[in-house]
Coordinates of N, CA, C and O in Angstrom, one line a residue:
M1 N -7.1 15.9 -22.8 CA -7.4 15.0 -21.7 C -6.2 15.2 -20.7 O -5.1 15.1 -21.0
I2 N -6.6 15.3 -19.4 CA -5.6 15.4 -18.3 C -4.9 14.0 -18.1 O -5.6 13.0 -18.2
D3 N -3.6 14.0 -17.9 CA -2.9 12.8 -17.6 C -3.3 12.3 -16.2 O -3.0 13.0 -15.2
L4 N -3.9 11.1 -16.2 CA -4.3 10.6 -14.9 C -3.4 9.5 -14.3 O -3.7 8.9 -13.3
S5 N -2.3 9.2 -15.0 CA -1.4 8.2 -14.5 C -0.8 8.8 -13.2 O -0.5 10.0 -13.2
A6 N -0.8 8.0 -12.2 CA -0.2 8.5 -10.9 C -1.1 9.7 -10.3 O -0.5 10.7 -9.9
A7 N -2.4 9.5 -10.4 CA -3.3 10.5 -9.8 C -4.2 9.9 -8.8 O -4.3 8.7 -8.7
V8 N -4.9 10.7 -8.0 CA -5.9 10.3 -7.1 C -7.2 11.0 -7.3 O -7.2 12.2 -7.4
I9 N -8.3 10.3 -7.5 CA -9.6 10.8 -7.7 C -10.5 10.3 -6.5 O -10.6 9.1 -6.2
V10 N -11.0 11.3 -5.8 CA -11.9 11.0 -4.6 C -13.4 11.2 -5.1 O -13.7 12.2 -5.6
I11 N -14.2 10.1 -4.9 CA -15.6 10.2 -5.2 C -16.3 10.1 -3.8 O -16.1 9.1 -3.1
T12 N -17.1 11.1 -3.5 CA -17.8 11.1 -2.2 C -19.2 11.6 -2.4 O -19.6 12.0 -3.5
G13 N -20.0 11.5 -1.3 CA -21.4 11.9 -1.3 C -22.0 11.1 -0.2 O -21.4 10.3 0.5
A14 N -23.3 11.3 0.0 CA -24.1 10.6 1.0 C -24.2 9.1 0.6 O -23.9 8.7 -0.6
M15 N -24.6 8.3 1.5 CA -24.9 6.9 1.2 C -26.0 6.8 0.2 O -26.9 7.7 0.2
A16 N -25.9 5.9 -0.8 CA -26.9 5.7 -1.9 C -26.8 6.8 -2.9 O -27.6 6.9 -3.8
A17 N -25.7 7.6 -2.9 CA -25.5 8.6 -3.9 C -25.0 8.0 -5.2 O -25.0 8.7 -6.3
G18 N -24.5 6.8 -5.2 CA -23.9 6.1 -6.4 C -22.4 6.0 -6.4 O -21.8 5.7 -7.4
K19 N -21.8 6.3 -5.2 CA -20.3 6.3 -5.2 C -19.7 5.0 -5.6 O -18.7 5.0 -6.4
S20 N -20.1 3.9 -5.1 CA -19.5 2.6 -5.4 C -19.5 2.3 -6.9 O -18.5 1.9 -7.5
T21 N -20.7 2.4 -7.5 CA -20.9 2.1 -8.9 C -20.1 3.0 -9.8 O -19.4 2.6 -10.7
V22 N -20.2 4.3 -9.5 CA -19.5 5.3 -10.3 C -18.0 5.1 -10.2 O -17.3 5.2 -11.2
A23 N -17.5 4.9 -9.0 CA -16.1 4.8 -8.8 C -15.6 3.5 -9.6 O -14.5 3.6 -10.2
Q24 N -16.3 2.4 -9.5 CA -15.9 1.2 -10.2 C -15.9 1.4 -11.7 O -15.0 1.1 -12.4
R25 N -17.0 2.0 -12.2 CA -17.1 2.3 -13.6 C -16.0 3.2 -14.1 O -15.4 3.0 -15.2
L26 N -15.7 4.2 -13.3 CA -14.6 5.2 -13.7 C -13.3 4.4 -13.7 O -12.5 4.6 -14.7
A27 N -13.0 3.6 -12.7 CA -11.7 2.9 -12.7 C -11.6 1.9 -13.9 O -10.5 1.8 -14.5
E28 N -12.7 1.3 -14.3 CA -12.7 0.4 -15.4 C -12.4 1.1 -16.7 O -11.9 0.5 -17.6
R29 N -12.7 2.4 -16.8 CA -12.5 3.1 -18.0 C -11.0 3.7 -18.2 O -10.6 4.1 -19.2
L30 N -10.3 3.6 -17.1 CA -8.9 4.1 -17.1 C -8.0 3.0 -17.4 O -8.2 1.9 -17.1
P31 N -6.8 3.3 -18.1 CA -5.9 2.3 -18.5 C -5.2 1.5 -17.3 O -5.0 0.3 -17.4
R32 N -4.9 2.2 -16.2 CA -4.3 1.6 -15.0 C -4.9 2.2 -13.8 O -4.6 3.3 -13.5
A33 N -5.8 1.5 -13.2 CA -6.6 2.1 -12.1 C -6.9 1.1 -11.0 O -7.0 -0.1 -11.2
A34 N -7.0 1.6 -9.8 CA -7.3 0.8 -8.6 C -8.5 1.5 -7.9 O -8.6 2.8 -7.8
H35 N -9.5 0.7 -7.5 CA -10.7 1.2 -6.8 C -10.4 1.0 -5.3 O -10.5 -0.1 -4.8
V36 N -10.2 2.1 -4.6 CA -10.0 2.0 -3.1 C -11.3 2.3 -2.4 O -11.8 3.4 -2.5
R37 N -11.8 1.3 -1.8 CA -13.1 1.4 -1.1 C -12.9 1.7 0.4 O -12.4 0.8 1.1
G38 N -13.2 2.9 0.8 CA -13.0 3.3 2.2 C -13.6 2.4 3.2 O -13.0 2.2 4.3
D39 N -14.7 1.9 2.9 CA -15.5 1.0 3.9 C -14.7 -0.2 4.2 O -14.9 -0.8 5.3
V40 N -13.8 -0.7 3.3 CA -13.0 -1.9 3.6 C -12.2 -1.7 4.9 O -12.1 -2.6 5.7
F41 N -11.7 -0.5 5.1 CA -10.9 -0.3 6.2 C -11.7 -0.3 7.5 O -11.2 -0.7 8.6
R42 N -12.9 0.1 7.5 CA -13.8 0.0 8.6 C -14.1 -1.5 8.9 O -14.1 -1.9 10.1
R43 N -14.4 -2.3 7.9 CA -14.7 -3.7 8.1 C -13.5 -4.5 8.6 O -13.7 -5.6 9.1
M44 N -12.3 -4.0 8.4 CA -11.2 -4.8 8.9 C -11.1 -4.8 10.4 O -10.4 -5.7 11.0
I45 N -11.7 -3.9 11.1 CA -11.7 -3.9 12.5 C -12.7 -5.0 13.0 O -13.9 -4.9 12.7
I46 N -12.2 -6.0 13.6 CA -13.0 -7.2 13.9 C -13.7 -7.1 15.3 O -14.8 -7.4 15.4
S47 N -12.9 -6.6 16.2 CA -13.5 -6.4 17.6 C -13.2 -5.0 18.0 O -12.1 -4.4 17.7
G48 N -14.1 -4.4 18.8 CA -13.9 -3.0 19.3 C -14.3 -1.9 18.3 O -14.1 -0.7 18.5
Q49 N -15.0 -2.3 17.2 CA -15.4 -1.4 16.2 C -16.5 -0.5 16.8 O -17.5 -1.0 17.4
Q50 N -16.4 0.8 16.6 CA -17.4 1.8 17.0 C -18.0 2.4 15.7 O -17.3 3.0 15.0
E51 N -19.3 2.2 15.5 CA -20.0 2.8 14.4 C -20.0 4.4 14.6 O -20.2 4.8 15.7
F52 N -19.8 5.1 13.5 CA -19.9 6.5 13.6 C -21.4 6.9 13.6 O -22.1 6.6 12.7
T53 N -21.8 7.6 14.6 CA -23.2 8.0 14.8 C -23.3 9.5 14.8 O -22.3 10.2 14.9
P54 N -24.5 10.0 14.7 CA -24.7 11.5 14.7 C -24.1 12.1 16.0 O -23.7 13.3 16.0
E55 N -23.9 11.4 17.1 CA -23.4 11.9 18.3 C -21.8 12.0 18.2 O -21.2 12.7 19.1
Q56 N -21.2 11.4 17.3 CA -19.8 11.4 17.0 C -19.0 11.1 18.3 O -18.2 11.9 18.8
A57 N -19.1 9.9 18.8 CA -18.4 9.5 20.0 C -16.9 9.6 19.7 O -16.4 9.4 18.5
T58 N -16.1 9.8 20.7 CA -14.6 10.0 20.5 C -14.0 8.8 19.9 O -13.2 9.0 18.9
E59 N -14.3 7.6 20.3 CA -13.7 6.4 19.7 C -14.1 6.2 18.3 O -13.3 5.9 17.4
A60 N -15.4 6.5 18.0 CA -15.9 6.3 16.6 C -15.2 7.3 15.7 O -14.8 7.0 14.6
M61 N -15.0 8.6 16.2 CA -14.3 9.6 15.4 C -12.8 9.2 15.2 O -12.3 9.3 14.1
A62 N -12.2 8.6 16.2 CA -10.8 8.1 16.0 C -10.7 7.0 15.0 O -9.8 7.0 14.2
Q63 N -11.7 6.1 15.0 CA -11.7 5.0 14.0 C -12.0 5.6 12.6 O -11.4 5.1 11.6
L64 N -12.8 6.6 12.5 CA -13.1 7.2 11.2 C -11.8 7.8 10.6 O -11.5 7.7 9.5
R65 N -11.1 8.5 11.5 CA -9.9 9.2 11.1 C -8.8 8.1 10.7 O -8.1 8.3 9.7
L66 N -8.8 7.0 11.4 CA -7.9 5.9 11.0 C -8.2 5.4 9.6 O -7.4 5.2 8.8
R67 N -9.5 5.1 9.4 CA -10.0 4.7 8.1 C -9.6 5.6 7.0 O -9.1 5.2 6.0
Y68 N -9.7 6.9 7.2 CA -9.4 7.9 6.3 C -7.9 7.9 6.0 O -7.4 8.0 4.9
R69 N -7.1 7.9 7.1 CA -5.6 7.8 6.9 C -5.2 6.6 6.1 O -4.3 6.7 5.2
L70 N -5.8 5.5 6.4 CA -5.4 4.2 5.7 C -5.8 4.3 4.2 O -5.0 3.9 3.3
S71 N -7.0 4.8 3.9 CA -7.4 4.8 2.5 C -6.6 5.8 1.7 O -6.2 5.6 0.6
A72 N -6.3 7.0 2.3 CA -5.4 8.0 1.6 C -4.0 7.4 1.4 O -3.5 7.6 0.3
A73 N -3.5 6.7 2.4 CA -2.1 6.2 2.2 C -2.1 5.1 1.1 O -1.2 4.9 0.3
T74 N -3.2 4.3 1.1 CA -3.3 3.2 0.1 C -3.4 3.8 -1.3 O -2.8 3.4 -2.3
A75 N -4.2 4.9 -1.4 CA -4.3 5.6 -2.7 C -3.0 6.1 -3.2 O -2.6 6.0 -4.3
D76 N -2.3 6.8 -2.2 CA -1.0 7.3 -2.6 C 0.0 6.2 -3.0 O 0.8 6.3 -3.9
G77 N -0.1 5.0 -2.4 CA 0.7 3.9 -2.8 C 0.4 3.4 -4.2 O 1.4 3.2 -5.0
Y78 N -0.8 3.3 -4.5 CA -1.2 3.0 -5.9 C -0.7 4.0 -6.9 O -0.1 3.7 -7.9
A79 N -0.9 5.3 -6.6 CA -0.4 6.4 -7.5 C 1.1 6.4 -7.6 O 1.6 6.6 -8.7
Q80 N 1.8 6.1 -6.6 CA 3.3 6.0 -6.6 C 3.7 4.9 -7.6 O 4.8 5.0 -8.1
S81 N 2.9 3.9 -7.8 CA 3.2 2.8 -8.7 C 2.6 3.0 -10.1 O 2.6 2.1 -10.9
G82 N 2.1 4.2 -10.4 CA 1.7 4.5 -11.7 C 0.2 4.2 -12.0 O -0.2 4.2 -13.1
F83 N -0.6 4.0 -10.9 CA -2.0 3.7 -11.1 C -2.8 5.0 -10.8 O -2.4 5.8 -10.0
T84 N -4.0 5.1 -11.4 CA -4.9 6.1 -10.9 C -5.7 5.5 -9.8 O -6.3 4.4 -10.0
A85 N -5.7 6.1 -8.6 CA -6.4 5.6 -7.5 C -7.7 6.3 -7.4 O -7.8 7.5 -7.3
V86 N -8.8 5.5 -7.5 CA -10.2 6.1 -7.4 C -10.7 5.7 -6.0 O -11.0 4.5 -5.8
I87 N -10.7 6.6 -5.1 CA -11.2 6.4 -3.8 C -12.7 6.7 -3.7 O -13.1 7.7 -4.2
Q88 N -13.4 5.8 -3.0 CA -14.8 6.0 -2.8 C -15.1 5.8 -1.3 O -14.8 4.8 -0.7
D89 N -15.7 6.9 -0.7 CA -16.1 6.8 0.7 C -17.1 8.0 1.0 O -17.2 8.9 0.2
V90 N -17.7 7.9 2.1 CA -18.5 9.0 2.6 C -17.6 9.9 3.4 O -17.1 9.6 4.5
I91 N -17.3 11.0 2.8 CA -16.4 12.0 3.4 C -17.1 13.4 3.3 O -17.1 14.0 2.2
L92 N -17.7 13.8 4.4 CA -18.6 15.0 4.3 C -18.2 16.0 5.3 O -17.5 15.7 6.3
G93 N -18.8 17.2 5.2 CA -18.5 18.3 6.1 C -17.1 18.7 6.1 O -16.4 18.5 5.1
P94 N -16.6 19.3 7.2 CA -15.2 19.8 7.2 C -14.2 18.7 7.1 O -13.1 18.9 6.8
Q95 N -14.6 17.4 7.3 CA -13.7 16.3 7.1 C -13.2 16.1 5.7 O -12.1 15.6 5.5
L96 N -13.9 16.7 4.7 CA -13.5 16.5 3.3 C -12.2 17.2 3.1 O -11.2 16.7 2.6
A97 N -12.1 18.5 3.6 CA -10.8 19.2 3.4 C -9.7 18.5 4.2 O -8.5 18.4 3.7
D98 N -10.0 18.0 5.4 CA -9.0 17.3 6.2 C -8.5 16.0 5.5 O -7.3 15.7 5.4
Y99 N -9.5 15.3 4.9 CA -9.1 14.1 4.2 C -8.2 14.4 3.0 O -7.2 13.7 2.7
L100 N -8.6 15.4 2.2 CA -7.8 15.7 1.0 C -6.4 16.2 1.4 O -5.5 15.9 0.6
A101 N -6.2 16.7 2.5 CA -4.9 17.1 3.0 C -4.0 15.9 3.3 O -2.8 16.0 3.2
L102 N -4.6 14.7 3.5 CA -3.9 13.5 3.8 C -3.3 12.9 2.5 O -2.3 12.2 2.6
I103 N -3.8 13.3 1.4 CA -3.4 12.7 0.1 C -2.2 13.5 -0.4 O -2.3 14.7 -0.6
T104 N -1.0 12.9 -0.5 CA 0.2 13.6 -0.9 C 0.4 13.6 -2.5 O 1.1 14.4 -3.0
T105 N -0.3 12.7 -3.2 CA -0.2 12.6 -4.6 C -0.7 13.9 -5.3 O -1.7 14.4 -4.9
R106 N -0.1 14.3 -6.3 CA -0.6 15.3 -7.2 C -0.5 14.8 -8.6 O 0.5 14.2 -9.0
P107 N -1.5 15.0 -9.4 CA -2.7 15.8 -9.2 C -3.8 15.0 -8.3 O -3.8 13.7 -8.3
R108 N -4.6 15.7 -7.7 CA -5.8 15.2 -6.9 C -7.0 15.8 -7.5 O -7.1 16.9 -7.9
F109 N -8.1 15.0 -7.4 CA -9.4 15.4 -8.0 C -10.4 15.0 -6.9 O -10.2 14.0 -6.2
V110 N -11.5 15.7 -6.9 CA -12.6 15.3 -6.0 C -13.9 15.5 -6.7 O -14.1 16.5 -7.4
V111 N -14.8 14.5 -6.6 CA -16.1 14.6 -7.2 C -17.1 14.3 -6.0 O -17.0 13.3 -5.4
V112 N -18.0 15.2 -5.8 CA -19.1 15.1 -4.8 C -20.4 14.7 -5.6 O -20.9 15.6 -6.4
L113 N -20.9 13.5 -5.4 CA -22.1 13.1 -6.0 C -23.2 13.6 -5.1 O -23.3 13.3 -3.9
A114 N -24.1 14.4 -5.6 CA -25.2 15.1 -4.8 C -26.5 15.0 -5.5 O -27.1 16.0 -6.0
P115 N -27.1 13.8 -5.6 CA -28.4 13.6 -6.1 C -29.5 14.3 -5.2 O -29.2 14.5 -4.0
R116 N -30.6 14.6 -5.7 CA -31.7 15.2 -4.9 C -32.1 14.2 -3.8 O -32.0 13.0 -3.9
P117 N -32.5 14.8 -2.6 CA -32.9 14.0 -1.5 C -33.9 12.9 -1.7 O -33.8 11.8 -1.3
E118 N -34.9 13.2 -2.6 CA -35.9 12.1 -2.8 C -35.3 11.0 -3.7 O -35.7 9.8 -3.5
V119 N -34.3 11.3 -4.5 CA -33.6 10.2 -5.2 C -32.8 9.4 -4.3 O -32.8 8.2 -4.4
L120 N -32.1 10.0 -3.3 CA -31.4 9.3 -2.3 C -32.3 8.3 -1.5 O -32.0 7.2 -1.3
Q121 N -33.5 8.9 -1.2 CA -34.4 8.1 -0.4 C -34.9 6.8 -1.2 O -34.9 5.7 -0.7
D122 N -35.2 7.1 -2.5 CA -35.6 6.0 -3.4 C -34.5 4.9 -3.5 O -34.8 3.7 -3.5
R123 N -33.3 5.4 -3.7 CA -32.2 4.5 -3.9 C -31.9 3.7 -2.6 O -31.6 2.5 -2.7
E124 N -32.0 4.4 -1.5 CA -31.8 3.7 -0.2 C -32.8 2.6 0.0 O -32.5 1.5 0.4
E125 N -34.0 2.9 -0.3 CA -35.1 1.9 -0.1 C -34.9 0.7 -1.1 O -35.3 -0.4 -0.8
A126 N -34.3 0.9 -2.2 CA -34.1 -0.1 -3.2 C -32.9 -1.0 -2.9 O -32.7 -2.1 -3.5
R127 N -32.0 -0.5 -2.1 CA -30.8 -1.3 -1.8 C -31.0 -2.5 -0.9 O -31.9 -2.4 0.0
T128 N -30.2 -3.5 -1.0 CA -30.3 -4.6 -0.1 C -29.6 -4.4 1.2 O -29.9 -5.0 2.2
K129 N -28.6 -3.4 1.2 CA -28.0 -3.1 2.5 C -28.6 -1.8 3.0 O -29.0 -1.0 2.3
N130 N -28.5 -1.7 4.3 CA -29.0 -0.5 5.0 C -27.8 0.3 5.5 O -27.3 -0.1 6.5
G131 N -27.4 1.3 4.8 CA -26.2 2.0 5.2 C -26.5 3.2 6.2 O -25.5 3.7 6.8
Y132 N -27.7 3.6 6.4 CA -27.9 4.8 7.2 C -27.9 4.6 8.7 O -27.5 5.5 9.4
G133 N -28.3 3.5 9.2 CA -28.3 3.3 10.6 C -29.0 4.4 11.3 O -30.2 4.6 11.0
E134 N -28.3 5.1 12.2 CA -29.0 6.2 13.0 C -29.1 7.4 12.1 O -29.8 8.4 12.6
W135 N -28.4 7.5 11.0 CA -28.5 8.7 10.1 C -29.8 8.7 9.4 O -30.4 7.6 9.1
T136 N -30.2 9.8 8.9 CA -31.4 9.9 8.0 C -30.9 10.5 6.7 O -29.8 11.1 6.6
V137 N -31.6 10.2 5.7 CA -31.3 10.7 4.3 C -31.2 12.3 4.4 O -30.3 12.9 3.9
E138 N -32.2 12.9 5.2 CA -32.2 14.3 5.3 C -31.0 14.9 6.0 O -30.5 15.9 5.6
S139 N -30.5 14.2 7.0 CA -29.4 14.7 7.8 C -28.1 14.6 7.0 O -27.3 15.6 7.0
L140 N -27.9 13.5 6.2 CA -26.7 13.4 5.4 C -26.8 14.4 4.2 O -25.8 15.0 3.8
D141 N -28.0 14.5 3.6 CA -28.1 15.4 2.5 C -27.8 16.9 3.0 O -27.2 17.6 2.3
Y142 N -28.3 17.2 4.2 CA -28.0 18.5 4.7 C -26.5 18.7 4.9 O -26.0 19.8 4.5
S143 N -25.9 17.7 5.4 CA -24.4 17.8 5.6 C -23.7 18.0 4.2 O -22.8 18.8 4.1
V144 N -24.1 17.2 3.2 CA -23.5 17.4 1.9 C -23.7 18.8 1.4 O -22.7 19.5 1.0
R145 N -24.9 19.3 1.4 CA -25.2 20.6 0.8 C -24.8 21.8 1.6 O -24.5 22.9 1.1
N146 N -24.7 21.7 3.0 CA -24.5 22.9 3.8 C -23.2 22.9 4.6 O -22.7 23.9 4.9
D147 N -22.7 21.7 4.9 CA -21.5 21.6 5.7 C -20.2 21.3 5.0 O -19.1 21.4 5.4
T148 N -20.4 20.7 3.8 CA -19.2 20.2 3.0 C -18.7 21.4 2.1 O -19.4 22.1 1.4
P149 N -17.4 21.6 2.2 CA -16.8 22.7 1.4 C -17.0 22.5 -0.1 O -16.9 21.3 -0.5
R150 N -17.2 23.5 -0.8 CA -17.4 23.4 -2.3 C -16.1 23.2 -3.0 O -15.5 24.2 -3.6
L151 N -15.5 22.0 -2.9 CA -14.3 21.7 -3.5 C -14.5 20.8 -4.7 O -15.4 19.9 -4.6
G152 N -13.8 20.9 -5.8 CA -13.9 20.0 -6.9 C -15.2 20.1 -7.7 O -15.8 21.2 -7.7
L153 N -15.6 19.0 -8.3 CA -16.8 18.9 -9.1 C -17.9 18.4 -8.3 O -17.9 17.3 -7.7
W154 N -19.0 19.1 -8.3 CA -20.3 18.7 -7.7 C -21.2 18.3 -8.8 O -21.5 19.0 -9.7
L155 N -21.7 17.1 -8.6 CA -22.5 16.5 -9.7 C -23.8 16.0 -9.2 O -23.9 15.1 -8.3
D156 N -24.9 16.6 -9.7 CA -26.2 16.1 -9.4 C -26.5 14.9 -10.4 O -26.8 15.2 -11.5
N157 N -26.3 13.7 -9.9 CA -26.5 12.5 -10.7 C -27.8 11.9 -10.6 O -28.0 10.7 -10.9
S158 N -28.8 12.7 -10.2 CA -30.2 12.2 -9.9 C -30.8 11.5 -11.2 O -31.4 10.4 -11.0
D159 N -30.6 12.1 -12.3 CA -31.2 11.6 -13.5 C -30.2 10.9 -14.5 O -30.5 10.8 -15.7
Q160 N -29.1 10.5 -14.0 CA -28.0 9.9 -14.8 C -27.9 8.4 -14.5 O -28.0 8.0 -13.3
T161 N -27.5 7.7 -15.5 CA -27.0 6.3 -15.3 C -25.6 6.4 -14.7 O -24.9 7.5 -14.9
P162 N -25.0 5.4 -14.1 CA -23.6 5.5 -13.7 C -22.7 5.8 -14.9 O -21.8 6.6 -14.7
D163 N -22.9 5.2 -16.0 CA -22.1 5.5 -17.2 C -22.2 7.0 -17.6 O -21.2 7.6 -18.0
Q164 N -23.3 7.6 -17.5 CA -23.5 9.0 -17.8 C -22.7 9.9 -16.8 O -22.1 10.9 -17.1
S165 N -22.8 9.5 -15.5 CA -22.0 10.2 -14.5 C -20.5 10.1 -14.8 O -19.8 11.1 -14.7
V166 N -20.1 8.9 -15.2 CA -18.6 8.8 -15.5 C -18.3 9.7 -16.7 O -17.2 10.4 -16.7
D167 N -19.1 9.7 -17.7 CA -18.9 10.5 -18.9 C -18.8 12.0 -18.5 O -17.8 12.7 -18.9
E168 N -19.7 12.4 -17.6 CA -19.6 13.8 -17.2 C -18.3 14.1 -16.3 O -17.7 15.2 -16.5
I169 N -18.0 13.2 -15.5 CA -16.7 13.4 -14.7 C -15.5 13.5 -15.6 O -14.7 14.4 -15.4
L170 N -15.4 12.6 -16.6 CA -14.3 12.6 -17.5 C -14.3 13.9 -18.3 O -13.2 14.5 -18.6
A171 N -15.5 14.4 -18.7 CA -15.6 15.6 -19.5 C -15.2 16.9 -18.7 O -14.8 17.9 -19.2
K172 N -15.4 16.8 -17.3 CA -15.2 18.0 -16.5 C -14.1 17.8 -15.5 O -14.1 18.4 -14.4
L173 N -13.1 17.0 -15.9 CA -12.0 16.8 -14.9 C -11.3 18.0 -14.5 O -10.8 18.1 -13.4
T174 N -11.2 19.0 -15.4 CA -10.5 20.3 -14.9 C -11.3 20.9 -13.8 O -10.6 21.5 -12.9
E175 N -12.6 20.8 -13.7 CA -13.4 21.3 -12.6 C -13.1 20.5 -11.3 O -13.2 21.0 -10.2
A176 N -12.9 19.2 -11.5 CA -12.6 18.3 -10.3 C -11.2 18.4 -9.7 O -11.0 18.1 -8.6
R177 N -10.3 19.0 -10.5 CA -8.9 19.0 -10.1 C -8.7 20.1 -9.0 O -9.2 21.2 -9.0
L178 N -8.0 19.7 -7.9 CA -7.7 20.5 -6.8 C -6.3 21.2 -7.1 O -5.5 20.7 -7.7
P179 N -6.2 22.4 -6.5 CA -4.9 23.1 -6.7 C -3.7 22.3 -6.0 O -4.0 21.6 -5.0
D180 N -2.6 22.3 -6.7 CA -1.4 21.7 -6.1 C -0.9 22.4 -4.9 O -0.6 22.1 -3.9

């Protein structure tokens, strides 16, 4: 087993991919872990918040980058104190590599949850929150599969329970580890 003390694990994927639940369950299985929820940093902006839309307005992109910087710094802070920081956020396309460069902690791991599009659609329809806004399941799934660099462990968790996904992540940590 890889030593995960003072490590950072990034869990990403489209909305409704299972990031929150898998990240929480993963953190619960580790001896000292913090669950860093990227969306918390978005919600901290009380006025002047710009939602990130497919048009990628300049201010919305600046706020997204701020959110990413803050969550990466928070994860590094937890790791520096001997915790495994499990970050969960929607980080897709070329922004994934940019985001991972913000994390100074080593070792770093990344897991991309990539359930089938029809599973994303079913999960989205079953959720109480609507995370897609102007986005469609198809557009985000396309971004995951075609625009996101193939870094770390890619996991089709379509037919898995969250605990099964965590089992697979823990069993395949070497695949999720990024080069130092």
